[in-house]
Amino acid sequence: MLLYGHMDRKFLIAANWKMNPPPAGFDAANSPYRAESAIDVVVFPSSVDLSHCIDAQLIVGGQTGRPEPSGAFTGDISITQLKKMGCRYVLCGHSERRKNHGETDEYVAQQAIAALEVGLHPIVCVGETEEERKKEKQNDVVKKQMKDLPSGVTIAYEPVWAIGTGKTATPKDAQQMHAFIRSLLPKDERASVRILYGGSMNAANAEDLLKQEDIDGGLIGGAALKLEEFRGIVEVAESPLP
Ligand code: PGA
């Protein structure tokens, strides 16, 4: 039993900086973005900042990656290239990629498989839109998004209506979905796979979310761009659970 997580699942707090520059002080000695603690901290900078963050000794991942190792894909970056640079993680199927770049469930599964093949940890994002939740379709949507995923991925449940909106799923609703996601995993993986919550997580709501037994960390956008706010979240995750 770990103090800083549920069962044997250590909390993972991930900063998704999206298409923004790293916050000032991200590479300072006491940076909250550097994983020097009982929990895992990972940063997802935009591609142009990856090397700088790796040089600053952060644990880093790509925000997306193509499954093909190389080829005629102007403007893209491959999972193989991410691995060669020194990345350790890759986000697969963030809702902004699904929406703006047409990433399908099938493509997302291919990304996750390619990542596992080269030794990157895939964090696969799933989650329903507001419309889908209104129609109570959230379980069907997430089930479909997870259908073809390989074993060995981390999941991030990010309800689309909660991303960047300031609206957070209630801890109870989030827990319910996380438990449902866990029930979809193969039996032998249920106890070990980490399921992160994403969608307007901040220093003030982190404790109530992380207390839920199936929430194993956070994928954080807006609040991860504010260094002290992000430190607050990391500190919550580093405190023994009440
Ligand atoms: P948010 O973004 O924390 O700003 O809601 C989360 C994400 O998109 O990963």
XYZ file of C-alpha atoms and ligand atoms in Angstrom:
251
model
C 0.000 0.000 0.000
C 1.475 3.322 -1.062
C 1.013 6.523 0.887
C 1.020 8.657 -2.231
C -1.577 6.929 -4.329
C -4.181 4.186 -4.201
C -3.155 0.549 -3.690
C 0.145 0.139 -5.582
C -0.629 2.946 -8.014
C 1.649 5.914 -7.424
C 0.043 9.268 -8.274
C 1.032 10.688 -11.657
C 0.650 14.437 -12.120
C 1.064 15.548 -15.734
C 1.345 19.073 -17.107
C -0.061 19.532 -20.617
C 1.297 22.885 -21.778
C -0.406 22.556 -25.168
C 0.782 25.219 -27.679
C 2.193 27.511 -24.986
C 5.733 28.320 -23.885
C 6.978 26.739 -20.657
C 6.120 28.870 -17.604
C 8.961 31.017 -16.215
C 10.957 29.086 -13.619
C 10.068 25.661 -15.003
C 13.774 24.756 -15.035
C 14.717 26.307 -11.671
C 16.219 24.190 -8.883
C 12.944 23.883 -6.961
C 10.726 23.489 -10.016
C 7.468 21.644 -9.292
C 7.727 20.261 -12.829
C 10.761 18.199 -11.898
C 9.980 14.775 -10.503
C 12.025 14.617 -7.338
C 9.401 13.247 -5.084
C 7.315 10.327 -4.021
C 5.006 10.791 -6.996
C 5.545 10.860 -10.763
C 5.531 14.265 -12.458
C 5.573 14.457 -16.258
C 5.564 17.469 -18.562
C 4.103 17.619 -22.065
C 5.646 20.691 -23.750
C 5.063 21.649 -27.359
C 7.495 19.902 -29.736
C 9.781 22.928 -30.027
C 10.430 22.923 -26.266
C 11.022 19.189 -25.811
C 14.840 19.297 -25.927
C 15.055 22.244 -23.575
C 12.872 20.443 -21.019
C 14.844 17.209 -21.363
C 18.074 19.191 -20.830
C 16.486 20.657 -17.688
C 16.114 17.076 -16.353
C 12.337 16.977 -16.517
C 10.485 13.772 -17.336
C 8.968 14.657 -20.665
C 6.433 13.392 -23.179
C 5.179 14.358 -26.619
C 1.658 15.763 -26.976
C 1.100 13.429 -29.918
C 3.204 11.239 -32.195
C 2.713 9.437 -35.478
C 2.940 5.654 -35.377
C 5.060 5.518 -38.587
C 8.731 5.852 -37.652
C 9.513 8.267 -40.529
C 8.117 9.378 -43.868
C 6.294 12.051 -45.829
C 4.216 13.597 -43.047
C 4.965 17.301 -43.194
C 4.780 19.002 -39.832
C 4.388 15.812 -37.811
C 6.677 14.158 -35.304
C 6.926 10.393 -34.931
C 6.827 8.319 -31.792
C 10.239 6.943 -32.766
C 11.621 10.492 -32.969
C 10.163 11.303 -29.540
C 11.842 8.250 -28.077
C 15.184 9.119 -29.715
C 15.052 12.619 -28.257
C 14.703 11.261 -24.746
C 10.950 11.458 -24.184
C 9.485 8.893 -21.810
C 5.763 9.387 -22.444
C 3.363 10.301 -25.246
C -0.224 11.555 -25.127
C -2.497 9.659 -27.484
C -5.871 10.937 -28.627
C -6.230 14.128 -26.627
C -9.702 15.487 -27.448
C -8.112 18.522 -29.145
C -6.244 16.151 -31.471
C -9.363 14.086 -32.086
C -11.346 17.242 -32.891
C -8.783 19.346 -34.767
C -6.785 16.606 -36.471
C -9.374 13.898 -36.982
C -7.610 11.325 -34.806
C -9.882 8.281 -34.688
C -10.114 5.549 -32.056
C -8.323 3.232 -34.466
C -5.474 5.709 -35.046
C -5.160 6.348 -31.307
C -4.820 2.596 -30.722
C -2.093 2.473 -33.404
C -0.254 5.286 -31.630
C -0.448 3.454 -28.308
C 0.838 0.228 -29.893
C 3.720 2.069 -31.593
C 4.601 3.778 -28.305
C 4.726 0.498 -26.400
C 6.869 -1.018 -29.147
C 9.549 1.659 -28.800
C 9.311 1.819 -25.003
C 7.337 5.031 -24.463
C 4.485 5.115 -21.940
C 1.270 6.005 -23.764
C -1.338 8.052 -21.903
C -4.549 7.574 -23.849
C -7.197 10.276 -23.429
C -10.872 9.352 -23.454
C -13.998 11.302 -22.561
C -17.414 12.394 -23.706
C -18.699 15.736 -25.014
C -21.361 17.771 -23.231
C -23.945 16.649 -25.770
C -23.080 12.994 -25.179
C -23.345 13.400 -21.405
C -26.712 15.138 -21.735
C -27.922 12.086 -23.634
C -26.353 9.859 -20.949
C -24.120 8.277 -23.570
C -20.852 8.801 -21.681
C -20.296 5.131 -20.842
C -20.934 4.008 -24.427
C -18.578 6.667 -25.797
C -15.746 5.802 -23.443
C -16.248 2.074 -23.949
C -15.901 2.542 -27.710
C -12.797 4.727 -27.277
C -11.194 1.991 -25.191
C -12.234 -0.995 -27.274
C -9.082 -1.543 -29.342
C -6.464 -0.313 -26.892
C -3.515 -2.579 -26.171
C -2.551 -3.672 -22.653
C -0.113 -1.527 -20.751
C -1.449 1.983 -21.352
C -2.275 4.685 -18.821
C -5.729 6.201 -19.299
C -6.711 9.856 -18.843
C -10.429 10.460 -18.458
C -11.015 13.985 -19.729
C -14.675 14.940 -20.137
C -14.508 17.312 -23.109
C -16.952 19.757 -21.483
C -14.576 20.160 -18.525
C -11.419 20.941 -20.534
C -10.363 24.562 -20.227
C -13.877 25.580 -19.172
C -13.465 25.869 -15.415
C -16.198 23.215 -15.075
C -14.926 20.126 -13.284
C -16.676 16.795 -13.043
C -17.828 16.331 -9.459
C -15.536 13.953 -7.571
C -18.477 11.525 -7.426
C -19.142 11.616 -11.193
C -15.434 11.349 -11.948
C -15.050 8.404 -9.558
C -18.028 6.676 -11.152
C -16.493 6.956 -14.610
C -13.032 5.945 -13.395
C -14.507 2.825 -11.773
C -16.332 2.065 -15.030
C -13.101 2.508 -17.020
C -11.301 0.188 -14.614
C -14.009 -2.422 -15.084
C -13.325 -2.366 -18.851
C -9.659 -3.270 -18.368
C -8.474 -6.876 -18.560
C -8.814 -8.486 -15.114
C -5.090 -8.900 -14.565
C -4.459 -5.178 -15.176
C -7.265 -3.652 -13.146
C -5.296 -3.202 -9.959
C -2.232 -1.682 -11.614
C -3.342 0.646 -14.446
C -3.349 4.321 -13.549
C -6.389 6.329 -14.573
C -5.821 10.091 -14.500
C -8.506 12.761 -14.377
C -8.278 15.817 -16.637
C -10.558 18.818 -16.986
C -10.054 22.013 -15.012
C -8.136 20.348 -12.194
C -6.478 22.936 -9.961
C -4.850 23.288 -6.554
C -8.220 23.867 -4.874
C -10.088 20.841 -6.249
C -7.164 18.395 -6.508
C -7.587 16.884 -3.060
C -11.266 16.020 -3.476
C -10.534 14.421 -6.841
C -7.379 12.544 -5.826
C -9.108 11.152 -2.729
C -11.381 9.090 -4.984
C -10.189 5.515 -4.990
C -9.944 5.137 -8.771
C -8.370 8.530 -9.545
C -4.623 8.051 -9.789
C -3.479 11.498 -10.817
C -4.240 14.379 -13.121
C -3.635 15.622 -16.643
C -3.586 19.354 -16.189
C -3.787 22.098 -18.792
C -4.558 25.659 -17.674
C -3.423 25.244 -14.063
C -0.154 23.677 -15.264
C 0.824 26.952 -16.927
C 0.861 28.709 -13.544
C 3.912 27.490 -11.690
C 2.613 28.057 -8.146
C -0.807 26.635 -8.943
C 0.857 23.532 -10.350
C 3.069 23.310 -7.261
C -0.121 23.320 -5.196
C -1.446 20.298 -7.083
C 1.862 18.436 -6.764
C 1.865 19.171 -3.020
C -1.625 17.733 -2.631
C -0.523 14.566 -4.418
C 2.593 14.398 -2.237
C 0.617 14.603 0.998
C -0.457 11.331 2.566
C -4.113 10.703 1.829
C -6.433 11.567 4.706
P -7.510 21.934 -18.492
O -6.941 21.001 -19.658
O -6.845 21.513 -17.217
O -7.156 23.328 -18.922
O -8.979 21.719 -18.429
C -6.735 19.626 -19.471
C -6.258 18.997 -20.758
O -6.737 19.372 -21.827
O -5.384 18.103 -20.745
